[in-house]
Amino acid sequence: MCLIAFAIDAAPGVPLLVAANRDEYWARPTAALHRWALDDGTPVIAGRDLRDGGTWLGLGPRGRIAWLTNVRQPAAEHRGRSRGELVSRWLQSDTDSTGFVEALDPAAYAGFNLVVGDLHRGEWAWIGNRRPDAPHAEQAPERHWRAIGPGVHTLSNATLNTPWPKARRLAKALGDALDSRDEQAMPLTGALIDTTPAADAELPRTGVPDTVERVLSSPFVRWPDQAYGTRCSTLLRLGADGELRIDEWTHDGAAATPALSAQAHRQERVRVT
């Protein structure tokens, strides 16, 4: 994932609402949202990276849920383990977030943000390996962890709740959807396919050229010169009755205008018990 807004116990009757876009190279093989099993047999509901086998957002047994973003690093690409395995590891484990982070080798992965949740216990945490105050600076990887409380939160390619323009835009749309009691209202779905870049004065400064910052600053990314962009959009809702619904739309990189089309839509429902 590259942009996520999520609300935890932020409105009556909606314990969890998530809106997210995953950006990736178009050539990277990917399976859309479906039910499958991890290597140890753990059943999950998630999309799947077919190159390395992990995922970016998924639901496992016992109310385990997680999602992941990369930290933008202008230096040479890290050649460690796939960050997508972090989500898989959380879904198949039964430890709490403290035990999970203690067992984590932060140097094994390029920069990441991982949000983990236990829907049964109502516990949420952010885990990363870059300093929250300077995620893009050169640094030795270290473990970082913090609990996440109720409210609307965002995650992109910096750290938790960094107020990048596209994160603020999606968070506002998420809040408006909660206020209207319509989690698939046009303001929210429209925000996921918004291609408007940030104003130059508001561009993030992560160490890449401004031309790159500008391309990556919109909620929905299109970068045809690099065959890169938003590959899928996801809405996830947990209701007070315990039903969790995940809607995913796969995007066509050749499309002139992004859309959440019925032909590219997948939905999974499960009761969290």
PDB file of C-alpha atoms in Angstrom:
ATOM      1  CA  MET A   1       0.000   0.000   0.000  1.00  0.00           C
ATOM      2  CA  CYS A   2       1.009   3.593  -0.477  1.00  0.00           C
ATOM      3  CA  LEU A   3      -1.938   5.507   0.956  1.00  0.00           C
ATOM      4  CA  ILE A   4      -4.285   4.465   3.736  1.00  0.00           C
ATOM      5  CA  ALA A   5      -6.809   6.311   5.864  1.00  0.00           C
ATOM      6  CA  PHE A   6      -8.436   4.332   8.639  1.00  0.00           C
ATOM      7  CA  ALA A   7     -10.925   5.037  11.398  1.00  0.00           C
ATOM      8  CA  ILE A   8     -10.915   3.035  14.629  1.00  0.00           C
ATOM      9  CA  ASP A   9     -14.039   3.421  16.788  1.00  0.00           C
ATOM     10  CA  ALA A  10     -14.517   6.887  15.316  1.00  0.00           C
ATOM     11  CA  ALA A  11     -18.280   6.651  14.736  1.00  0.00           C
ATOM     12  CA  PRO A  12     -21.183   4.734  16.306  1.00  0.00           C
ATOM     13  CA  GLY A  13     -21.778   1.368  14.686  1.00  0.00           C
ATOM     14  CA  VAL A  14     -18.544   1.345  12.682  1.00  0.00           C
ATOM     15  CA  PRO A  15     -15.651  -0.086  14.716  1.00  0.00           C
ATOM     16  CA  LEU A  16     -13.358   0.032  11.678  1.00  0.00           C
ATOM     17  CA  LEU A  17     -13.333   1.717   8.281  1.00  0.00           C
ATOM     18  CA  VAL A  18     -10.336   1.622   5.938  1.00  0.00           C
ATOM     19  CA  ALA A  19      -9.745   3.256   2.547  1.00  0.00           C
ATOM     20  CA  ALA A  20      -6.511   2.436   0.735  1.00  0.00           C
ATOM     21  CA  ASN A  21      -4.620   2.576  -2.545  1.00  0.00           C
ATOM     22  CA  ARG A  22      -1.782   0.242  -3.473  1.00  0.00           C
ATOM     23  CA  ASP A  23       0.851   1.657  -5.828  1.00  0.00           C
ATOM     24  CA  GLU A  24       3.218  -0.715  -7.614  1.00  0.00           C
ATOM     25  CA  TYR A  25       4.998  -1.372 -10.894  1.00  0.00           C
ATOM     26  CA  TRP A  26       2.545  -2.683 -13.449  1.00  0.00           C
ATOM     27  CA  ALA A  27       4.781  -5.602 -14.358  1.00  0.00           C
ATOM     28  CA  ARG A  28       4.847  -7.016 -10.831  1.00  0.00           C
ATOM     29  CA  PRO A  29       2.582 -10.089 -10.858  1.00  0.00           C
ATOM     30  CA  THR A  30      -0.319  -9.788  -8.450  1.00  0.00           C
ATOM     31  CA  ALA A  31      -3.436 -11.746  -7.541  1.00  0.00           C
ATOM     32  CA  ALA A  32      -6.517  -9.738  -6.626  1.00  0.00           C
ATOM     33  CA  LEU A  33      -8.420 -10.110  -3.360  1.00  0.00           C
ATOM     34  CA  HIS A  34      -9.322 -13.738  -2.630  1.00  0.00           C
ATOM     35  CA  ARG A  35      -9.211 -16.450   0.023  1.00  0.00           C
ATOM     36  CA  TRP A  36      -5.971 -18.392   0.166  1.00  0.00           C
ATOM     37  CA  ALA A  37      -3.604 -20.028   2.647  1.00  0.00           C
ATOM     38  CA  LEU A  38      -0.158 -19.033   3.873  1.00  0.00           C
ATOM     39  CA  ASP A  39       2.670 -21.558   3.710  1.00  0.00           C
ATOM     40  CA  ASP A  40       1.787 -22.915   7.157  1.00  0.00           C
ATOM     41  CA  GLY A  41      -1.862 -23.380   6.179  1.00  0.00           C
ATOM     42  CA  THR A  42      -3.217 -20.241   7.874  1.00  0.00           C
ATOM     43  CA  PRO A  43      -6.326 -19.109   5.947  1.00  0.00           C
ATOM     44  CA  VAL A  44      -6.318 -15.452   4.928  1.00  0.00           C
ATOM     45  CA  ILE A  45      -8.379 -13.011   2.878  1.00  0.00           C
ATOM     46  CA  ALA A  46      -6.052 -10.740   0.934  1.00  0.00           C
ATOM     47  CA  GLY A  47      -4.539  -9.874  -2.385  1.00  0.00           C
ATOM     48  CA  ARG A  48      -1.210 -11.542  -3.073  1.00  0.00           C
ATOM     49  CA  ASP A  49       2.164 -10.514  -4.427  1.00  0.00           C
ATOM     50  CA  LEU A  50       2.892 -13.409  -6.772  1.00  0.00           C
ATOM     51  CA  ARG A  51       6.600 -12.613  -6.985  1.00  0.00           C
ATOM     52  CA  ASP A  52       7.458 -12.869  -3.285  1.00  0.00           C
ATOM     53  CA  GLY A  53       4.271 -14.408  -1.883  1.00  0.00           C
ATOM     54  CA  GLY A  54       3.296 -11.775   0.668  1.00  0.00           C
ATOM     55  CA  THR A  55       0.509  -9.222   0.839  1.00  0.00           C
ATOM     56  CA  TRP A  56      -0.079  -5.566   1.634  1.00  0.00           C
ATOM     57  CA  LEU A  57      -3.425  -5.799   3.464  1.00  0.00           C
ATOM     58  CA  GLY A  58      -5.071  -8.881   4.857  1.00  0.00           C
ATOM     59  CA  LEU A  59      -7.354 -10.528   7.361  1.00  0.00           C
ATOM     60  CA  GLY A  60      -6.503 -13.772   9.144  1.00  0.00           C
ATOM     61  CA  PRO A  61      -8.108 -15.998  11.761  1.00  0.00           C
ATOM     62  CA  ARG A  62      -8.797 -14.885  15.340  1.00  0.00           C
ATOM     63  CA  GLY A  63      -9.573 -11.337  14.202  1.00  0.00           C
ATOM     64  CA  ARG A  64      -6.007 -10.640  13.068  1.00  0.00           C
ATOM     65  CA  ILE A  65      -5.676  -7.837  10.531  1.00  0.00           C
ATOM     66  CA  ALA A  66      -2.764  -5.819   9.150  1.00  0.00           C
ATOM     67  CA  TRP A  67      -1.676  -3.472   6.385  1.00  0.00           C
ATOM     68  CA  LEU A  68       1.655  -2.176   5.166  1.00  0.00           C
ATOM     69  CA  THR A  69       3.274   0.763   3.395  1.00  0.00           C
ATOM     70  CA  ASN A  70       6.851   1.363   2.311  1.00  0.00           C
ATOM     71  CA  VAL A  71       8.921   4.308   3.516  1.00  0.00           C
ATOM     72  CA  ARG A  72      10.233   6.347   0.598  1.00  0.00           C
ATOM     73  CA  GLN A  73      14.011   6.049   0.556  1.00  0.00           C
ATOM     74  CA  PRO A  74      15.959   7.949  -2.120  1.00  0.00           C
ATOM     75  CA  ALA A  75      19.103   5.876  -1.514  1.00  0.00           C
ATOM     76  CA  ALA A  76      19.869   2.603  -3.298  1.00  0.00           C
ATOM     77  CA  GLU A  77      17.191  -0.053  -2.996  1.00  0.00           C
ATOM     78  CA  HIS A  78      17.507  -2.393  -0.034  1.00  0.00           C
ATOM     79  CA  ARG A  79      17.852  -6.031  -1.082  1.00  0.00           C
ATOM     80  CA  GLY A  80      16.559  -7.673   2.058  1.00  0.00           C
ATOM     81  CA  ARG A  81      13.453  -9.692   2.740  1.00  0.00           C
ATOM     82  CA  SER A  82      10.111  -8.857   1.191  1.00  0.00           C
ATOM     83  CA  ARG A  83       8.149  -6.449   3.364  1.00  0.00           C
ATOM     84  CA  GLY A  84       4.935  -8.199   2.362  1.00  0.00           C
ATOM     85  CA  GLU A  85       5.868 -11.112   4.604  1.00  0.00           C
ATOM     86  CA  LEU A  86       5.383  -8.853   7.636  1.00  0.00           C
ATOM     87  CA  VAL A  87       1.617  -8.820   7.107  1.00  0.00           C
ATOM     88  CA  SER A  88       1.619 -12.587   6.626  1.00  0.00           C
ATOM     89  CA  ARG A  89       3.659 -13.115   9.783  1.00  0.00           C
ATOM     90  CA  TRP A  90       1.188 -11.105  11.860  1.00  0.00           C
ATOM     91  CA  LEU A  91      -1.825 -12.933  10.437  1.00  0.00           C
ATOM     92  CA  GLN A  92      -0.378 -16.345  11.270  1.00  0.00           C
ATOM     93  CA  SER A  93       0.955 -15.453  14.726  1.00  0.00           C
ATOM     94  CA  ASP A  94      -0.866 -15.431  18.044  1.00  0.00           C
ATOM     95  CA  THR A  95       1.416 -13.059  19.953  1.00  0.00           C
ATOM     96  CA  ASP A  96       0.527  -9.476  20.840  1.00  0.00           C
ATOM     97  CA  SER A  97       2.159  -6.527  19.085  1.00  0.00           C
ATOM     98  CA  THR A  98       4.824  -6.143  21.778  1.00  0.00           C
ATOM     99  CA  GLY A  99       5.970  -9.731  21.368  1.00  0.00           C
ATOM    100  CA  PHE A 100       5.783  -9.413  17.600  1.00  0.00           C
ATOM    101  CA  VAL A 101       8.051  -6.371  17.458  1.00  0.00           C
ATOM    102  CA  GLU A 102      10.514  -7.884  19.921  1.00  0.00           C
ATOM    103  CA  ALA A 103      11.003 -10.824  17.549  1.00  0.00           C
ATOM    104  CA  LEU A 104      11.434  -8.542  14.532  1.00  0.00           C
ATOM    105  CA  ASP A 105      14.811  -7.940  12.879  1.00  0.00           C
ATOM    106  CA  PRO A 106      14.517  -4.317  11.691  1.00  0.00           C
ATOM    107  CA  ALA A 107      17.600  -4.587   9.474  1.00  0.00           C
ATOM    108  CA  ALA A 108      16.089  -7.420   7.440  1.00  0.00           C
ATOM    109  CA  TYR A 109      13.720  -5.070   5.583  1.00  0.00           C
ATOM    110  CA  ALA A 110      13.785  -1.807   3.714  1.00  0.00           C
ATOM    111  CA  GLY A 111      11.828   1.009   5.358  1.00  0.00           C
ATOM    112  CA  PHE A 112       8.276   0.053   6.274  1.00  0.00           C
ATOM    113  CA  ASN A 113       5.172   1.006   8.231  1.00  0.00           C
ATOM    114  CA  LEU A 114       3.068  -1.861   9.536  1.00  0.00           C
ATOM    115  CA  VAL A 115      -0.291  -1.424  11.251  1.00  0.00           C
ATOM    116  CA  VAL A 116      -1.442  -4.513  13.131  1.00  0.00           C
ATOM    117  CA  GLY A 117      -4.794  -5.083  14.764  1.00  0.00           C
ATOM    118  CA  ASP A 118      -6.547  -7.651  16.910  1.00  0.00           C
ATOM    119  CA  LEU A 119     -10.270  -7.184  16.371  1.00  0.00           C
ATOM    120  CA  HIS A 120     -11.151  -9.468  19.269  1.00  0.00           C
ATOM    121  CA  ARG A 121      -9.077  -7.568  21.812  1.00  0.00           C
ATOM    122  CA  GLY A 122      -9.551  -4.152  20.242  1.00  0.00           C
ATOM    123  CA  GLU A 123      -5.785  -3.606  20.219  1.00  0.00           C
ATOM    124  CA  TRP A 124      -3.951  -1.672  17.508  1.00  0.00           C
ATOM    125  CA  ALA A 125      -0.311  -0.747  16.967  1.00  0.00           C
ATOM    126  CA  TRP A 126       2.043   0.840  14.459  1.00  0.00           C
ATOM    127  CA  ILE A 127       5.411  -0.840  13.901  1.00  0.00           C
ATOM    128  CA  GLY A 128       8.264   0.546  11.809  1.00  0.00           C
ATOM    129  CA  ASN A 129      12.009   0.479  11.295  1.00  0.00           C
ATOM    130  CA  ARG A 130      12.614   4.165  10.525  1.00  0.00           C
ATOM    131  CA  ARG A 131      12.688   7.034  13.007  1.00  0.00           C
ATOM    132  CA  PRO A 132       9.272   8.701  13.082  1.00  0.00           C
ATOM    133  CA  ASP A 133      10.864  12.162  13.306  1.00  0.00           C
ATOM    134  CA  ALA A 134      13.093  11.597  10.240  1.00  0.00           C
ATOM    135  CA  PRO A 135      11.920   8.559   8.265  1.00  0.00           C
ATOM    136  CA  HIS A 136      13.730   9.508   5.044  1.00  0.00           C
ATOM    137  CA  ALA A 137      17.146  10.288   6.565  1.00  0.00           C
ATOM    138  CA  GLU A 138      20.062   7.888   6.342  1.00  0.00           C
ATOM    139  CA  GLN A 139      19.995   5.781   9.498  1.00  0.00           C
ATOM    140  CA  ALA A 140      20.569   2.360  10.948  1.00  0.00           C
ATOM    141  CA  PRO A 141      17.269   0.449  11.084  1.00  0.00           C
ATOM    142  CA  GLU A 142      15.759   0.208  14.562  1.00  0.00           C
ATOM    143  CA  ARG A 143      12.514  -1.130  16.020  1.00  0.00           C
ATOM    144  CA  HIS A 144       9.810   1.468  16.589  1.00  0.00           C
ATOM    145  CA  TRP A 145       6.375   0.758  18.051  1.00  0.00           C
ATOM    146  CA  ARG A 146       3.406   2.689  19.375  1.00  0.00           C
ATOM    147  CA  ALA A 147      -0.158   1.880  20.291  1.00  0.00           C
ATOM    148  CA  ILE A 148      -2.914   3.390  18.138  1.00  0.00           C
ATOM    149  CA  GLY A 149      -6.034   4.746  19.798  1.00  0.00           C
ATOM    150  CA  PRO A 150      -9.514   5.580  18.499  1.00  0.00           C
ATOM    151  CA  GLY A 151      -9.870   8.177  15.770  1.00  0.00           C
ATOM    152  CA  VAL A 152      -9.032   8.766  12.118  1.00  0.00           C
ATOM    153  CA  HIS A 153      -5.436   7.979  11.160  1.00  0.00           C
ATOM    154  CA  THR A 154      -3.384   8.035   7.968  1.00  0.00           C
ATOM    155  CA  LEU A 155      -0.401   6.222   6.577  1.00  0.00           C
ATOM    156  CA  SER A 156       1.558   6.867   3.414  1.00  0.00           C
ATOM    157  CA  ASN A 157       5.283   6.625   2.658  1.00  0.00           C
ATOM    158  CA  ALA A 158       6.593   8.568   5.655  1.00  0.00           C
ATOM    159  CA  THR A 159       5.261   7.498   9.064  1.00  0.00           C
ATOM    160  CA  LEU A 160       1.971   7.239  10.932  1.00  0.00           C
ATOM    161  CA  ASN A 161      -0.162  10.381  10.622  1.00  0.00           C
ATOM    162  CA  THR A 162       2.367  12.385   8.604  1.00  0.00           C
ATOM    163  CA  PRO A 163       0.135  15.163   7.192  1.00  0.00           C
ATOM    164  CA  TRP A 164       0.945  14.826   3.505  1.00  0.00           C
ATOM    165  CA  PRO A 165      -1.680  16.557   1.323  1.00  0.00           C
ATOM    166  CA  LYS A 166      -3.012  13.325  -0.175  1.00  0.00           C
ATOM    167  CA  ALA A 167      -3.286  11.764   3.278  1.00  0.00           C
ATOM    168  CA  ARG A 168      -5.224  14.771   4.583  1.00  0.00           C
ATOM    169  CA  ARG A 169      -7.519  14.621   1.555  1.00  0.00           C
ATOM    170  CA  LEU A 170      -8.344  10.950   2.039  1.00  0.00           C
ATOM    171  CA  ALA A 171      -8.759  11.347   5.805  1.00  0.00           C
ATOM    172  CA  LYS A 172     -11.286  14.140   5.272  1.00  0.00           C
ATOM    173  CA  ALA A 173     -13.250  12.009   2.807  1.00  0.00           C
ATOM    174  CA  LEU A 174     -13.210   9.125   5.283  1.00  0.00           C
ATOM    175  CA  GLY A 175     -14.487  11.374   8.056  1.00  0.00           C
ATOM    176  CA  ASP A 176     -17.217  12.758   5.803  1.00  0.00           C
ATOM    177  CA  ALA A 177     -18.312   9.217   4.909  1.00  0.00           C
ATOM    178  CA  LEU A 178     -18.565   8.320   8.591  1.00  0.00           C
ATOM    179  CA  ASP A 179     -20.596  11.452   9.264  1.00  0.00           C
ATOM    180  CA  SER A 180     -22.978  10.635   6.415  1.00  0.00           C
ATOM    181  CA  ARG A 181     -23.245   6.950   7.454  1.00  0.00           C
ATOM    182  CA  ASP A 182     -22.458   6.031   3.829  1.00  0.00           C
ATOM    183  CA  GLU A 183     -19.048   4.387   3.596  1.00  0.00           C
ATOM    184  CA  GLN A 184     -19.221   4.105  -0.195  1.00  0.00           C
ATOM    185  CA  ALA A 185     -20.359   7.685  -0.740  1.00  0.00           C
ATOM    186  CA  MET A 186     -18.922   9.551  -3.708  1.00  0.00           C
ATOM    187  CA  PRO A 187     -16.597  11.747  -1.591  1.00  0.00           C
ATOM    188  CA  LEU A 188     -14.761   8.645  -0.352  1.00  0.00           C
ATOM    189  CA  THR A 189     -14.673   6.605  -3.549  1.00  0.00           C
ATOM    190  CA  GLY A 190     -13.875   9.783  -5.452  1.00  0.00           C
ATOM    191  CA  ALA A 191     -10.950  10.513  -3.139  1.00  0.00           C
ATOM    192  CA  LEU A 192      -9.429   7.119  -3.954  1.00  0.00           C
ATOM    193  CA  ILE A 193      -9.318   7.911  -7.681  1.00  0.00           C
ATOM    194  CA  ASP A 194      -8.315  11.573  -7.296  1.00  0.00           C
ATOM    195  CA  THR A 195      -5.385  12.323  -9.632  1.00  0.00           C
ATOM    196  CA  THR A 196      -4.907  15.936  -8.511  1.00  0.00           C
ATOM    197  CA  PRO A 197      -1.297  16.539  -7.420  1.00  0.00           C
ATOM    198  CA  ALA A 198      -0.395  18.586  -4.375  1.00  0.00           C
ATOM    199  CA  ALA A 199       0.537  22.229  -4.816  1.00  0.00           C
ATOM    200  CA  ASP A 200       4.282  22.683  -5.227  1.00  0.00           C
ATOM    201  CA  ALA A 201       4.514  24.483  -1.893  1.00  0.00           C
ATOM    202  CA  GLU A 202       2.996  21.441  -0.164  1.00  0.00           C
ATOM    203  CA  LEU A 203       5.042  18.711  -1.816  1.00  0.00           C
ATOM    204  CA  PRO A 204       6.722  16.285   0.595  1.00  0.00           C
ATOM    205  CA  ARG A 205      10.509  16.541   0.801  1.00  0.00           C
ATOM    206  CA  THR A 206      11.747  12.981   0.899  1.00  0.00           C
ATOM    207  CA  GLY A 207      14.992  13.340  -1.053  1.00  0.00           C
ATOM    208  CA  VAL A 208      13.694  12.567  -4.543  1.00  0.00           C
ATOM    209  CA  PRO A 209      13.379  15.259  -7.256  1.00  0.00           C
ATOM    210  CA  ASP A 210      10.336  17.522  -7.164  1.00  0.00           C
ATOM    211  CA  THR A 211       9.190  16.094 -10.491  1.00  0.00           C
ATOM    212  CA  VAL A 212       8.901  12.704  -8.788  1.00  0.00           C
ATOM    213  CA  GLU A 213       7.332  14.144  -5.627  1.00  0.00           C
ATOM    214  CA  ARG A 214       4.694  15.796  -7.806  1.00  0.00           C
ATOM    215  CA  VAL A 215       3.785  12.582  -9.637  1.00  0.00           C
ATOM    216  CA  LEU A 216       3.510  10.675  -6.355  1.00  0.00           C
ATOM    217  CA  SER A 217       1.618  13.411  -4.491  1.00  0.00           C
ATOM    218  CA  SER A 218      -1.884  12.585  -5.759  1.00  0.00           C
ATOM    219  CA  PRO A 219      -4.038   9.979  -3.998  1.00  0.00           C
ATOM    220  CA  PHE A 220      -4.295   8.013  -7.247  1.00  0.00           C
ATOM    221  CA  VAL A 221      -0.889   7.745  -8.917  1.00  0.00           C
ATOM    222  CA  ARG A 222      -0.280   7.526 -12.661  1.00  0.00           C
ATOM    223  CA  TRP A 223       3.353   7.399 -13.802  1.00  0.00           C
ATOM    224  CA  PRO A 224       3.333   5.894 -17.291  1.00  0.00           C
ATOM    225  CA  ASP A 225       6.987   6.745 -17.969  1.00  0.00           C
ATOM    226  CA  GLN A 226       7.921   4.271 -15.224  1.00  0.00           C
ATOM    227  CA  ALA A 227       5.040   1.836 -15.860  1.00  0.00           C
ATOM    228  CA  TYR A 228       4.022   2.501 -12.261  1.00  0.00           C
ATOM    229  CA  GLY A 229       0.873   3.614 -10.518  1.00  0.00           C
ATOM    230  CA  THR A 230      -2.110   2.713  -8.382  1.00  0.00           C
ATOM    231  CA  ARG A 231      -2.867  -0.962  -8.959  1.00  0.00           C
ATOM    232  CA  CYS A 232      -5.892  -1.371  -6.695  1.00  0.00           C
ATOM    233  CA  SER A 233      -8.204   0.518  -4.346  1.00  0.00           C
ATOM    234  CA  THR A 234      -9.721  -1.025  -1.227  1.00  0.00           C
ATOM    235  CA  LEU A 235     -12.557  -0.222   1.150  1.00  0.00           C
ATOM    236  CA  LEU A 236     -12.865  -2.298   4.316  1.00  0.00           C
ATOM    237  CA  ARG A 237     -15.698  -1.937   6.810  1.00  0.00           C
ATOM    238  CA  LEU A 238     -16.396  -3.705  10.083  1.00  0.00           C
ATOM    239  CA  GLY A 239     -19.940  -3.277  11.341  1.00  0.00           C
ATOM    240  CA  ALA A 240     -21.267  -3.409  14.876  1.00  0.00           C
ATOM    241  CA  ASP A 241     -22.768  -6.828  14.056  1.00  0.00           C
ATOM    242  CA  GLY A 242     -19.278  -8.252  13.473  1.00  0.00           C
ATOM    243  CA  GLU A 243     -19.556  -8.516   9.695  1.00  0.00           C
ATOM    244  CA  LEU A 244     -16.402  -7.405   7.912  1.00  0.00           C
ATOM    245  CA  ARG A 245     -16.691  -6.500   4.233  1.00  0.00           C
ATOM    246  CA  ILE A 246     -13.739  -5.918   1.931  1.00  0.00           C
ATOM    247  CA  ASP A 247     -14.260  -4.341  -1.495  1.00  0.00           C
ATOM    248  CA  GLU A 248     -11.348  -4.178  -3.922  1.00  0.00           C
ATOM    249  CA  TRP A 249     -11.131  -2.612  -7.384  1.00  0.00           C
ATOM    250  CA  THR A 250      -8.278  -3.490  -9.726  1.00  0.00           C
ATOM    251  CA  HIS A 251      -7.086  -0.706 -12.026  1.00  0.00           C
ATOM    252  CA  ASP A 252      -5.997  -0.844 -15.644  1.00  0.00           C
ATOM    253  CA  GLY A 253      -2.778   1.084 -16.183  1.00  0.00           C
ATOM    254  CA  ALA A 254      -3.758   1.859 -19.762  1.00  0.00           C
ATOM    255  CA  ALA A 255      -7.050   3.528 -18.790  1.00  0.00           C
ATOM    256  CA  ALA A 256      -7.223   7.223 -19.591  1.00  0.00           C
ATOM    257  CA  THR A 257      -9.323   7.939 -16.504  1.00  0.00           C
ATOM    258  CA  PRO A 258      -9.329   5.888 -13.279  1.00  0.00           C
ATOM    259  CA  ALA A 259     -12.635   4.395 -12.174  1.00  0.00           C
ATOM    260  CA  LEU A 260     -14.030   1.939  -9.657  1.00  0.00           C
ATOM    261  CA  SER A 261     -15.725  -0.290 -12.206  1.00  0.00           C
ATOM    262  CA  ALA A 262     -18.023  -3.224 -11.521  1.00  0.00           C
ATOM    263  CA  GLN A 263     -15.981  -5.390 -13.895  1.00  0.00           C
ATOM    264  CA  ALA A 264     -12.837  -4.872 -11.801  1.00  0.00           C
ATOM    265  CA  HIS A 265     -14.572  -5.303  -8.429  1.00  0.00           C
ATOM    266  CA  ARG A 266     -14.145  -8.114  -5.918  1.00  0.00           C
ATOM    267  CA  GLN A 267     -15.827  -8.448  -2.551  1.00  0.00           C
ATOM    268  CA  GLU A 268     -15.316 -10.738   0.413  1.00  0.00           C
ATOM    269  CA  ARG A 269     -17.428 -10.899   3.562  1.00  0.00           C
ATOM    270  CA  VAL A 270     -16.639 -12.638   6.820  1.00  0.00           C
ATOM    271  CA  ARG A 271     -18.036 -12.536  10.331  1.00  0.00           C
ATOM    272  CA  VAL A 272     -15.425 -11.720  12.940  1.00  0.00           C
ATOM    273  CA  THR A 273     -16.175 -13.961  15.902  1.00  0.00           C
TER     274      THR A 273
END
